[in-house]
Coordinates of C-alpha atoms in Angstrom, one line a residue:
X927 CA 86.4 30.4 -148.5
X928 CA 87.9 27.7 -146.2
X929 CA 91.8 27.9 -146.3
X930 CA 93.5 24.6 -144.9
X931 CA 97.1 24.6 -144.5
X932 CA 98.5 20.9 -143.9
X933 CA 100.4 21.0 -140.4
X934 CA 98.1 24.0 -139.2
X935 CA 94.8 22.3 -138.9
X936 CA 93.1 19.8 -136.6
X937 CA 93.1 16.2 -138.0
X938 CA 93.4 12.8 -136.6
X939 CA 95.8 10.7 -134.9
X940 CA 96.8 7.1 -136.6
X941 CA 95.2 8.5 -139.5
X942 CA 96.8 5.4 -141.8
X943 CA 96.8 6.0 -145.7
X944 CA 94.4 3.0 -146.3
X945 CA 97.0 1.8 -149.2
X946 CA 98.8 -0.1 -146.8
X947 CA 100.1 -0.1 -143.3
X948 CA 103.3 1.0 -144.0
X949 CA 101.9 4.3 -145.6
X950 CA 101.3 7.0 -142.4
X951 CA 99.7 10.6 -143.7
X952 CA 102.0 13.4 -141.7
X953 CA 101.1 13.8 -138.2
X954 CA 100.1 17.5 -138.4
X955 CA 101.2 19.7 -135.2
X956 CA 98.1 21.1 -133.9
X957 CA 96.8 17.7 -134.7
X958 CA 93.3 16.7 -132.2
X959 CA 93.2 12.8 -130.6
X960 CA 90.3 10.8 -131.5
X961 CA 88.4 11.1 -128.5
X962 CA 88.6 14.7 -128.5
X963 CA 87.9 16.1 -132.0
X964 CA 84.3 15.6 -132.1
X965 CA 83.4 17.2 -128.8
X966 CA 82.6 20.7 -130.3
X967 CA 81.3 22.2 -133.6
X968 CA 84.6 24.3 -134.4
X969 CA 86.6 20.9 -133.7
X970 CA 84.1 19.2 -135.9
X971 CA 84.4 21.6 -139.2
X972 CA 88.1 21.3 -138.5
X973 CA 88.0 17.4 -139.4
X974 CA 86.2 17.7 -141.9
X975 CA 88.4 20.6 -143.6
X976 CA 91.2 18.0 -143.1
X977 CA 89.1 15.5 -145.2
X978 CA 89.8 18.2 -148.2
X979 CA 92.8 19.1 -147.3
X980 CA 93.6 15.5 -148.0
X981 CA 91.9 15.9 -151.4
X982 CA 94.1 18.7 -152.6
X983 CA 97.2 18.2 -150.9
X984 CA 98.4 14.5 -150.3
X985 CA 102.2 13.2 -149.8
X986 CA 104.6 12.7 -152.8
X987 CA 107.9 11.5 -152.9
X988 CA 109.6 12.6 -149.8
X989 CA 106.7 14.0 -148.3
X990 CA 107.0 16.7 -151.3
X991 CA 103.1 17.9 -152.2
X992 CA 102.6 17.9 -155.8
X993 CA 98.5 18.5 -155.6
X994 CA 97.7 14.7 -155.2
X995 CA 95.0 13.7 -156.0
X996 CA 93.0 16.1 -156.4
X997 CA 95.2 19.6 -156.3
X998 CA 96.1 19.6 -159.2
X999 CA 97.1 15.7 -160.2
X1000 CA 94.0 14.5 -161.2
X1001 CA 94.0 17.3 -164.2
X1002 CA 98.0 16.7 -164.8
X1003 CA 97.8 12.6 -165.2
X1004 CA 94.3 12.3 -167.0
X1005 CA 95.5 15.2 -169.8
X1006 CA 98.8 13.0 -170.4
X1007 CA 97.3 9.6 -170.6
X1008 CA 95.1 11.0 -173.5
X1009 CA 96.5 12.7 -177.1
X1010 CA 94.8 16.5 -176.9
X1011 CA 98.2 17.4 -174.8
X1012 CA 101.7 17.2 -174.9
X1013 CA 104.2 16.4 -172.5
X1014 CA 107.1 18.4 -173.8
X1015 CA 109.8 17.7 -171.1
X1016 CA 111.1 14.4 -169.3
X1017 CA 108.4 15.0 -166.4
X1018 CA 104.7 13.7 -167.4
X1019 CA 106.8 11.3 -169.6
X1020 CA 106.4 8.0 -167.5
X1021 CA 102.6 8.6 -167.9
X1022 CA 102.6 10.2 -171.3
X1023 CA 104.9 7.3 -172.9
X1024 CA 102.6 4.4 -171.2
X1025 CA 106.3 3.5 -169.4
X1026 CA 104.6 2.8 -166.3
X1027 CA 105.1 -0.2 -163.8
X1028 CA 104.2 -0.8 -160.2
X1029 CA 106.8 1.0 -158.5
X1030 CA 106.0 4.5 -160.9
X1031 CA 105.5 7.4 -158.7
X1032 CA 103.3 9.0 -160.4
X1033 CA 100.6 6.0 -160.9
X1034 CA 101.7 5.1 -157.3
X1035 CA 100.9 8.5 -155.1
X1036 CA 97.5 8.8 -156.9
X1037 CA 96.5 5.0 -155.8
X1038 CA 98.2 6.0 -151.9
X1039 CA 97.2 9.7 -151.4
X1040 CA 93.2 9.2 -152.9
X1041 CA 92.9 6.2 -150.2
X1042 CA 94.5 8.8 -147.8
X1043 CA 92.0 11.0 -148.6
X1044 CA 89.3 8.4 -148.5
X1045 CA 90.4 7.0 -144.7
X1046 CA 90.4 10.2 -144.0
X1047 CA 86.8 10.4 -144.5
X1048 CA 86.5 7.5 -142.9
X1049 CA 87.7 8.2 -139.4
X1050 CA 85.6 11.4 -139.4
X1051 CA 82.4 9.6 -140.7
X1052 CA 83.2 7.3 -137.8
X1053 CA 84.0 10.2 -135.3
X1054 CA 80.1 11.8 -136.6
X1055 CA 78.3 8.8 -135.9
X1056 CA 79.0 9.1 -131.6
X1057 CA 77.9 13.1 -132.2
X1058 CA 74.9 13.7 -130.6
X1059 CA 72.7 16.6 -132.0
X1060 CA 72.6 19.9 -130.0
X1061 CA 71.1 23.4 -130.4
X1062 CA 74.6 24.8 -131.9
X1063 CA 74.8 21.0 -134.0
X1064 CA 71.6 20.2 -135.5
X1065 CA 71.3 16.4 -137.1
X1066 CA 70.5 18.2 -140.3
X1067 CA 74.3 19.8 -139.9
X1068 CA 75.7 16.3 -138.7
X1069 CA 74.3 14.7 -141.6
X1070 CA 75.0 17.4 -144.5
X1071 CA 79.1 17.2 -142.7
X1072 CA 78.2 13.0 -143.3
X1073 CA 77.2 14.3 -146.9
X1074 CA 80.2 16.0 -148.0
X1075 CA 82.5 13.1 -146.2
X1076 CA 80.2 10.4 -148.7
X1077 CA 80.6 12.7 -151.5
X1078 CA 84.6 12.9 -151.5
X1079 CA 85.0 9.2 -150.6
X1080 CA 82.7 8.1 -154.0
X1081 CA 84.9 11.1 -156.1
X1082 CA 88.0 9.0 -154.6
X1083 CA 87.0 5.7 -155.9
X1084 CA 85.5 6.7 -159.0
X1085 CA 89.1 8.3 -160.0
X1086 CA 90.6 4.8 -158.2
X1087 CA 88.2 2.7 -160.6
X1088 CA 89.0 4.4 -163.8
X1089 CA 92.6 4.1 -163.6
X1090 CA 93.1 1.5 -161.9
X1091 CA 90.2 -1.4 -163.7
X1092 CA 88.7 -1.9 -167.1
X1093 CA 85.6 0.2 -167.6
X1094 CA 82.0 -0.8 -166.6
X1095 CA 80.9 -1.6 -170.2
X1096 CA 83.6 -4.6 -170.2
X1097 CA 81.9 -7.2 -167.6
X1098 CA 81.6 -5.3 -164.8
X1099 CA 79.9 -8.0 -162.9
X1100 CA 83.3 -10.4 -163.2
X1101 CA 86.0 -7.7 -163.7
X1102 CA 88.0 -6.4 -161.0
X1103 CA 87.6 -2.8 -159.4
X1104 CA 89.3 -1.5 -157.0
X1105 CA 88.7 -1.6 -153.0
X1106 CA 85.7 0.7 -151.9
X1107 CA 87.0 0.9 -148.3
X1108 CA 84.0 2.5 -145.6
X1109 CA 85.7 0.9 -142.7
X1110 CA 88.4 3.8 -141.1
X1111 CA 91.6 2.4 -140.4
X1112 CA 93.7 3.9 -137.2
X1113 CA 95.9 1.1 -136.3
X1114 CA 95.7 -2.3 -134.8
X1115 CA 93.1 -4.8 -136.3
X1116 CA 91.6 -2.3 -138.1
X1117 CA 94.7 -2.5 -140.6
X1118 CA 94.9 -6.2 -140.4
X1119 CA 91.1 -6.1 -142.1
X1120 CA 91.9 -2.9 -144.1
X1121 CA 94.7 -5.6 -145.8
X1122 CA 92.9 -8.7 -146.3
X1123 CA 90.2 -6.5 -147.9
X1124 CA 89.8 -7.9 -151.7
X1125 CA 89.0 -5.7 -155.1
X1126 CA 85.5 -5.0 -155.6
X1127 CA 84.0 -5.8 -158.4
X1128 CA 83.8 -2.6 -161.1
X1129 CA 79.7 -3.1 -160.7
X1130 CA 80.0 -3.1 -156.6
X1131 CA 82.4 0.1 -156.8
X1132 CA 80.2 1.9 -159.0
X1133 CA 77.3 0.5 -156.5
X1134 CA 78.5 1.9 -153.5
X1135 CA 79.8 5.4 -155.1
X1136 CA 76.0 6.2 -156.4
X1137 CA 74.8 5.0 -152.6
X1138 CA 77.3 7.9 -151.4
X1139 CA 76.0 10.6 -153.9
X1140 CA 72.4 9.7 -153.7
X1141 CA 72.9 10.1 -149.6
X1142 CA 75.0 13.3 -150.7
X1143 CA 72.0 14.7 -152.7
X1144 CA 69.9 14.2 -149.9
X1145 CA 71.6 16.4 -147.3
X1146 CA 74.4 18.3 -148.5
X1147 CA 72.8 21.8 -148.9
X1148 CA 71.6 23.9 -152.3
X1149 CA 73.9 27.0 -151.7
X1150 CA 76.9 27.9 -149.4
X1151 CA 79.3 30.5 -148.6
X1152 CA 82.1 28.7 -150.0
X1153 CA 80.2 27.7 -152.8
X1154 CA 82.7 26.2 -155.8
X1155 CA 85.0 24.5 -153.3
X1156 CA 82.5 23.1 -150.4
X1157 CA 80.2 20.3 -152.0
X1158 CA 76.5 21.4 -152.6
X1159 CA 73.2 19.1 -153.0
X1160 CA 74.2 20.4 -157.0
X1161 CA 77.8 18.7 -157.3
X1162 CA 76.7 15.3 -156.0
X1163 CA 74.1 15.1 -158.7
X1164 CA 76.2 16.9 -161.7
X1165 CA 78.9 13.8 -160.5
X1166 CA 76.0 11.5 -161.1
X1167 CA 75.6 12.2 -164.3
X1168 CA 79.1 11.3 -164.8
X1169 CA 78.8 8.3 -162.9
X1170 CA 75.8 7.3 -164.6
X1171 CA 77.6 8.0 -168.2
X1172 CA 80.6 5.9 -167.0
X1173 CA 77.5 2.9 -166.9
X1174 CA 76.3 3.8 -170.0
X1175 CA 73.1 4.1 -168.2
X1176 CA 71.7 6.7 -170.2
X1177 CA 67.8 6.9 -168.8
X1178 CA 69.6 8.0 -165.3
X1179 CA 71.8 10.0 -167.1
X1180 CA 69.1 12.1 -168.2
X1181 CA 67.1 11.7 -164.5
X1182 CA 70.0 13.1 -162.6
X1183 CA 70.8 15.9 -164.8
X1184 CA 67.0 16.9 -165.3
X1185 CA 67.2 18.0 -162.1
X1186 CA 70.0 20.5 -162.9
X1187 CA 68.9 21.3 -166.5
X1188 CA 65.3 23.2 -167.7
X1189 CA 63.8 21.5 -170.9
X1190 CA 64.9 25.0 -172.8
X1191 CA 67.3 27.0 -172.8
X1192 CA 68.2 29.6 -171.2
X1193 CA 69.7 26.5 -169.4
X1194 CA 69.9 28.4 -166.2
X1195 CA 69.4 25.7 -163.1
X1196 CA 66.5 25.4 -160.4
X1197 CA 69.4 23.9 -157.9
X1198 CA 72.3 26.1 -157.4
X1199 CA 72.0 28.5 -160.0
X1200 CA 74.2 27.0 -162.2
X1201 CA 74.5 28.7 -165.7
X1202 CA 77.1 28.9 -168.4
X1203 CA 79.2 31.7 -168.0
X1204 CA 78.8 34.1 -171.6
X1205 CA 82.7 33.1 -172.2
X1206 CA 84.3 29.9 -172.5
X1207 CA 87.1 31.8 -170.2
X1208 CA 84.5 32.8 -167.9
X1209 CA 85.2 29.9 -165.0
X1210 CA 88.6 30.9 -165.7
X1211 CA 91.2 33.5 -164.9
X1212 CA 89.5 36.2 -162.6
X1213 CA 86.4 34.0 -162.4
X1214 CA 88.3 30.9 -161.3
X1215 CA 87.5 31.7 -157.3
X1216 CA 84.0 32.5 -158.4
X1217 CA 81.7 32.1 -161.4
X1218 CA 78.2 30.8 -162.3
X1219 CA 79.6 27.5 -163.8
X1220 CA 82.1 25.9 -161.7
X1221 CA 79.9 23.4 -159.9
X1222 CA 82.9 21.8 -157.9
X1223 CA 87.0 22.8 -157.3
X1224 CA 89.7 22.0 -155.0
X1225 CA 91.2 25.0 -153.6
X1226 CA 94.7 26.1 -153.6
X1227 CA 95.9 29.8 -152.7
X1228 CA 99.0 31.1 -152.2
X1229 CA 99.9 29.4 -148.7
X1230 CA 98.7 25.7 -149.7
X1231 CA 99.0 24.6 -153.2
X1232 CA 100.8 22.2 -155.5
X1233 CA 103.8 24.0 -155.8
X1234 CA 106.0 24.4 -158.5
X1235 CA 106.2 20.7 -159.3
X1236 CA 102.7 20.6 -159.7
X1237 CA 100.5 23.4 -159.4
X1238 CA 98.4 24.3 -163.1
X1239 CA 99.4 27.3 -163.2
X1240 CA 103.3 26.3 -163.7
X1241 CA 102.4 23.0 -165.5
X1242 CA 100.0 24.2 -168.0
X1243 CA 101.0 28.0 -168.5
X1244 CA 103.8 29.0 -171.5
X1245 CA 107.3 29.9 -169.8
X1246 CA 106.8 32.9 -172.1
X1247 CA 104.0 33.9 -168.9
X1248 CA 106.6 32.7 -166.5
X1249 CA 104.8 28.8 -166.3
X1250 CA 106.8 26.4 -166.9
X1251 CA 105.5 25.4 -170.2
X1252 CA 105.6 21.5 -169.3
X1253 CA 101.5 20.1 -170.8
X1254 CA 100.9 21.8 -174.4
X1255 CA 97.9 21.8 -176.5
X1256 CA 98.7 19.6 -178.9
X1257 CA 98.3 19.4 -182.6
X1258 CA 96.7 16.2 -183.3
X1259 CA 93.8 18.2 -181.5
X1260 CA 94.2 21.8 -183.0
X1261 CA 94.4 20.8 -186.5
X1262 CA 90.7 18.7 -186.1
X1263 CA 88.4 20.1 -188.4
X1264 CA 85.6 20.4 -185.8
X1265 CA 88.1 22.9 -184.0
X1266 CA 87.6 26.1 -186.3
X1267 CA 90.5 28.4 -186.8
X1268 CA 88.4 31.2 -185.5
X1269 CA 87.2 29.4 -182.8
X1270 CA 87.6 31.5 -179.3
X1271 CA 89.5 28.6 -177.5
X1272 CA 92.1 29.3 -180.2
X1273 CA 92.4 32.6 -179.3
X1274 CA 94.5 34.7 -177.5
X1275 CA 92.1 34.9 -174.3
X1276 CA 92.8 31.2 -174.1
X1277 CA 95.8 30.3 -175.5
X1278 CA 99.5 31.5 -175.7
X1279 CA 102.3 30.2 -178.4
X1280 CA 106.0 30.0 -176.9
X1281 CA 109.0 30.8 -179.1
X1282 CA 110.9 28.0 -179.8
X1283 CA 114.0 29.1 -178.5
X1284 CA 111.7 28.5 -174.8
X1285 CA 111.1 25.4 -173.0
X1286 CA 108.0 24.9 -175.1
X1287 CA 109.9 24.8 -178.5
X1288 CA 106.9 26.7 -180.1
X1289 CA 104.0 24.8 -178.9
X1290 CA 100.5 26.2 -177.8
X1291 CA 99.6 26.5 -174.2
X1292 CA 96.2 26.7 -172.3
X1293 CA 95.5 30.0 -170.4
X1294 CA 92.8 27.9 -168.2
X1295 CA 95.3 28.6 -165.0
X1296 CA 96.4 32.3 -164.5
X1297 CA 98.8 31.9 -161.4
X1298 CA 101.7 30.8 -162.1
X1299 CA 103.4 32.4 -159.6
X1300 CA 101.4 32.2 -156.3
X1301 CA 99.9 29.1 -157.8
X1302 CA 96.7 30.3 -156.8
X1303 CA 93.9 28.6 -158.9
X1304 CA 91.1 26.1 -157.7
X1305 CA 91.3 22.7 -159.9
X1306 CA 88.2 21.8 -161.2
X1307 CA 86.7 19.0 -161.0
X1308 CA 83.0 19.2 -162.6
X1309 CA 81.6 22.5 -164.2
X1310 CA 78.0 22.8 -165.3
X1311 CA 79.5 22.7 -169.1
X1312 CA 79.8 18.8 -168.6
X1313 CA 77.1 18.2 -167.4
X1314 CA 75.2 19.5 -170.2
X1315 CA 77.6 17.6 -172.4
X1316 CA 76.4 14.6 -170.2
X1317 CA 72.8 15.1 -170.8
X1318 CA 72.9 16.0 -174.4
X1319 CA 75.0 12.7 -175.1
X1320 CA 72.3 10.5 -173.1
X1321 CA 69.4 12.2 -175.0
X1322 CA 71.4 11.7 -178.4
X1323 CA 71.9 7.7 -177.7
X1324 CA 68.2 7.0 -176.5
X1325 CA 66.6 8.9 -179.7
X1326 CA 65.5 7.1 -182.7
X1327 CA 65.8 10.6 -185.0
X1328 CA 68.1 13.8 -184.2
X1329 CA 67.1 15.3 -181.0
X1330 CA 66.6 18.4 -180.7
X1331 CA 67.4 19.4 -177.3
X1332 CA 70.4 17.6 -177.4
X1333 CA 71.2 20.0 -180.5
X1334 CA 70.5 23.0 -178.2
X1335 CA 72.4 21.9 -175.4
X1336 CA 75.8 21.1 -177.6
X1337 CA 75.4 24.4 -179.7
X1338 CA 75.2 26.2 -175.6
X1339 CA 78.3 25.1 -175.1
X1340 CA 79.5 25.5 -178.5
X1341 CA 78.1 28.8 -180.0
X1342 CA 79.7 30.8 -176.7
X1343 CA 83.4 30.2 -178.8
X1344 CA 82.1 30.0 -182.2
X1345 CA 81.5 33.4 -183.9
X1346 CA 81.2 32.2 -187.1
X1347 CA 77.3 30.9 -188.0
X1348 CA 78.9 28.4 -190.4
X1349 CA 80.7 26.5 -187.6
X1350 CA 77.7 26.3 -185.7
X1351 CA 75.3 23.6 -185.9
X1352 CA 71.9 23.1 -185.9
X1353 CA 69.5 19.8 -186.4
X1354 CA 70.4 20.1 -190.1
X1355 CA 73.9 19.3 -189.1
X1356 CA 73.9 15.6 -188.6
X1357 CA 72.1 13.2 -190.8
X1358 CA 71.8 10.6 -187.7
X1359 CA 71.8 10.6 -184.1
X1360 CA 75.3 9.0 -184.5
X1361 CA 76.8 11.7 -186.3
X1362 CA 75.6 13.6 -183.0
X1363 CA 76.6 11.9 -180.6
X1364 CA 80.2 11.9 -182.1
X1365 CA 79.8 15.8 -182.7
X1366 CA 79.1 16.0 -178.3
X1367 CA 82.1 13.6 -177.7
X1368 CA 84.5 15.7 -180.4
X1369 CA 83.1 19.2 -178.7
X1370 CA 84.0 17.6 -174.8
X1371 CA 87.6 17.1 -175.9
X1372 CA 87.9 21.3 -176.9
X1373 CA 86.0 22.3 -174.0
X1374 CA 87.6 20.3 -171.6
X1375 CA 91.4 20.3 -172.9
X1376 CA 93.7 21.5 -169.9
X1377 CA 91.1 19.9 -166.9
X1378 CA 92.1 16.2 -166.6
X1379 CA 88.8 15.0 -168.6
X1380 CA 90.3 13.5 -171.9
X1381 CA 91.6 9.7 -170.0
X1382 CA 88.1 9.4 -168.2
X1383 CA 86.4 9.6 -171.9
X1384 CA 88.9 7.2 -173.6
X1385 CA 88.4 4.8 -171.0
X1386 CA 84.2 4.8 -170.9
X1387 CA 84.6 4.7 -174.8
X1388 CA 87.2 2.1 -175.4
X1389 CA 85.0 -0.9 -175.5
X1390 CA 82.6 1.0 -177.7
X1391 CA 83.2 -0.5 -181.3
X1392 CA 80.6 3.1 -183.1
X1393 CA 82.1 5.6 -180.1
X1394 CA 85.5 4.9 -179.0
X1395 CA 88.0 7.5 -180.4
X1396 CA 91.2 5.7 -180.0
X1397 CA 91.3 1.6 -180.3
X1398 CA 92.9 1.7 -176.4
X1399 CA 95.5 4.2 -175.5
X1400 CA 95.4 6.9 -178.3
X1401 CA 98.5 7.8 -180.9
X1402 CA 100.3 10.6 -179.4
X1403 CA 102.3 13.7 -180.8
X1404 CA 106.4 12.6 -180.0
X1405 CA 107.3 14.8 -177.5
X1406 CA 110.7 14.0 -178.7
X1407 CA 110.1 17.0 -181.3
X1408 CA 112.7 19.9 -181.3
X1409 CA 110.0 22.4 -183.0
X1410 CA 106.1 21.9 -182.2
X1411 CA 105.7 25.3 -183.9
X1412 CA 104.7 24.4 -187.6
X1413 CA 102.8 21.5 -186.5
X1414 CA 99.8 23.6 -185.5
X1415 CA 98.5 24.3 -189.2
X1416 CA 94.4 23.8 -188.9
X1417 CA 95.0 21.2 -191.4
X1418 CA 93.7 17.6 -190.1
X1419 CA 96.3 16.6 -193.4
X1420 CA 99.4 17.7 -191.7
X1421 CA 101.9 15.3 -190.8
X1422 CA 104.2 14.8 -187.4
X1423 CA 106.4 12.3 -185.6
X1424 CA 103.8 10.2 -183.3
X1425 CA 104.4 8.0 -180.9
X1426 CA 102.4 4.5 -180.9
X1427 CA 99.1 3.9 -178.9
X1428 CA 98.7 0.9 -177.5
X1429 CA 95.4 -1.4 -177.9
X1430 CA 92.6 -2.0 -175.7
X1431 CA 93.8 -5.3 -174.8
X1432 CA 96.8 -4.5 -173.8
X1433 CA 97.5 -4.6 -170.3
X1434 CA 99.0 -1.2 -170.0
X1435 CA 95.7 0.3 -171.3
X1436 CA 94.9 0.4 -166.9
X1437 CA 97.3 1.0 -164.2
X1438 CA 99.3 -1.7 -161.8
X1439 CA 98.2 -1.9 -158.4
X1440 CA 101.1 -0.5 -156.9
X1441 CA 103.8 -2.2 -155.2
X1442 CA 103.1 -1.2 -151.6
X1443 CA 100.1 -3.1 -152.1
X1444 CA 101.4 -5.7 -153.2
X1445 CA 104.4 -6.1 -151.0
X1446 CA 102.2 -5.3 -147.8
X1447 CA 98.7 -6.7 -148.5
X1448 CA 98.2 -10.5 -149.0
X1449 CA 95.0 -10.1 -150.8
X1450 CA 95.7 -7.7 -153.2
X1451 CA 99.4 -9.2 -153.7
X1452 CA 97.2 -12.1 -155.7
X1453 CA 94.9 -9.2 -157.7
X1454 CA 97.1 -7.5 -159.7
X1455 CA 96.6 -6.4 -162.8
X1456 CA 97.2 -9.1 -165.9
X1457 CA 100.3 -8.4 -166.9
X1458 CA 102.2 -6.2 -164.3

């Protein structure tokens, strides 16, 4: 695997973070001019190592790197704006409380280092379209490099767009995205146009991120050496199907992911291989590095990660297994009923219970990240688990009568942590398509507890009146509680101290453009956010 180390490999001068001019990424040491970083192959790769590099490792406060965006905070922020997790210490609480304003860090460094990441892209897209093809540099390779640029730049704005703007079922056509910036900024007048850029709207944003994936599926290739953490011709389509869900365009949904997913199982794929590993722990753990069903991660080791301030491992792992026990599992999720006791996600392959006396006053903790020490797990970002979630959902909302592939694709997923035949379902299960499509959306929120997923799914669903399953920003478990320990009973009965969600309409329910922008950038000074 490719291991970038921020101030050790080649990227770009006047590389501006496209958030404002008066955001500069780090000038790296053994950093390459513009005119010269393009003249070889080995120079080339380089740039484009620095494009991830950008996605796993961007400033924080004080230069600091707490795995913005996509190290780690993507997984950290979209678990604490949602209700299956628990911040149980001061630090997540800005997000996890709704608290936020314009100047919040954490809200702030996700809008400045993804546009880092995405200028980034930028400048090198710009640097690849001067490269002439050689023997050693074939256009194929020039244009699967252009692939995997295109592919992180529409991942960048499609986190930007659900954070930062209402969701595409809400007028997309008249509501305000976010800016999808293809122009690189280095200085001069190309930051005077990079700030009197306006908001697209949501339905140009989501436009132009399918235009990047669809030229991503076209030339990235089907395998590589570096296969989980290197995008493949298999990750731009499995992040179509998100996409395409996030439209509620469910005839693509079920195009894109065809092309990943057989009619029967085994559900093994003709692109990339792609299958279920036999345990729900399976992309986990050992297998986090390498595994049949991670389709796309971002890379740490033990020389360039999060840190301790950020990485999974510390964040999500008990202090009992030396994390830092700081994002619990929490009970308004265990005690569901369509979360068995028995269930193998409950178990002690995947979960760990602190004592009370520890940091995480008796709570539950995911054993998704391993490392805590050398902080060495990937972050995921799209395993082949969702997208067969994605397909069966699209095949349960088109369907006049229970579907039964859609039933065999859940129970996949399902069956792998459910021993017991009575918790498993089968077409007899549901007495309407309804009742199955809530059964894929309840099993996405087990499966996906601990990897960022739960805020993208609240916001697609909010403006669905049958779907949604939380009227805006859910309830949430206090983290104020001294003892989380007898909250986690399997009974959906049991009681706790909550703290208030906060409706749909509200304005907190998306995130303030922050206040760099608005300070620095005349445009989008006069496109903020209702109510910031």
């Amino acid at each position: 695997m490719t291991t970038y180390k921020l101030g050790t490999i080649a990227l770009l001068t006047g590389l501006l973070a496209v958030t404002s001019c008066q955001v500069n990424d780090l000038e790296p040491q053994n950093s390459l001019s513009e005119t010269t970083a393009f003249q070889t192959p080995e120079r080339i790769e380089l740039a484009v190592a620095g494009v991830y590099d950008g996605a796993q490792s961007g400033f924080y406060l004080a230069g600091a790197v707490r795995g913005y965006p996509f190290g780690a905070a993507h997984l950290q922020q979209g678990d604490m704006r949602g209700e299956d997790m628990i911040s149980t210490q001061a630090f997540y609480a800005v997000t996890y409380q709704n608290t936020y304003d314009a100047t919040s860090p954490n809200n702030g460094f996700f809008w400045q280092t993804t546009y880092a990441m995405i200028n980034r892209a930028n400048v090198v897209l710009q640097g690849l379209s001067t490269v002439q093809p050689t023997a050693q540099l074939t256009q194929a390779q020039i244009n699967s490099y252009i692939g995997e640029l295109r592919f992180l730049r529409a991942l960048g704005h499609h986190y930007l767009v659900v954070h930062f703007a209402r969701p595409f079922a809400d007028n997309p056509t008249t509501n305000l995205g976010i800016p999808y910036r293809t122009t690189p900024v280095t200085g001069g007048s190309s930051v005077d146009q990079a700030v009197q850029q306006p908001r697209n709207t949501v339905a140009e944003v989501y436009t132009q991120i399918l235009a990047d994936l669809d030229f991503a599926e076209q030339n990235l290739p089907v395998t590589r050496a570096a296969r989980i953490t290197r995008a493949t011709r298999g990750a731009a389509i499995a992040l179509k199907t998100r996409v395409r869900l996030h439209q509620n365009n469910w005839e693509a949904v079920i195009t894109e992911a065809n092309k990943l997913v057989p009619q029967a199982a085994p559900f093994t794929s003709p692109i990339g291989g792609y299958q279920l590993t036999a345990s729900p722990y399976g992309p986990f753990g050992a297998g986090n590095k390498s595994n049949t069903e991670s389709i796309f991660s971002i890379e740490n080791n033990d020389v360039d990660n999060a840190g301790v301030n950020g990485a999974p491992g510390t964040m999500y792992t008990a202090a009992s297994l030396n994390g830092r026990a700081i994002i619990a599992i929490s009970p308004l999720l265990w005690n569901q009923p369509f979360f068995p006791a028995n269930d193998i996600r409950k178990s002690d392959l995947m979960v760990s219970k602190d004592p009370v006396t520890s940091p995480g006053r008796g709570a539950y903790f995911s054993k998704k990240y391993s490392d805590p020490t050398t902080r060495t797990d990937n972050a995921p970002i799209i395993r082949y688990a969702e997208v067969l979630l994605n397909l069966a959902e699209a095949l349960a909302r088109t369907s006049t009568g229970v579907n039964d592939r859609a039933v065999a694709l859940l129970s996949a997923v399902r069956n792998r942590a459910v021993p017991d035949a009575a918790n498993r379902y089968t077409a007899g299960s549901f007495a309407s398509n309804t009742d199955l499509v809530k059964a894929i959306l309840n099993e996405r929120r087990i499966e996906f507890v601990a990897e960022g997923m739960r805020w993208l799914d609240i916001h697609r669903l909010a403006p669905d009146p049958v779907y949604r399953q939380a009227p805006g920003i859910p309830v949430k478990v206090s983290n104020g509680i001294s003892n989380f320990g007898p909250l986690y009973t399997n009974d959906p009965t049991t009681t706790f101290t909550t703290q208030a969600g906060i409706p749909y309409s509200d304005y907190r329910f998306i995130w303030p453009i922050p206040i760099e922008e608005i300070v620095n950038n005349p445009t989008l000074a006069t496109q903020q956010n209702p109510g910031y």
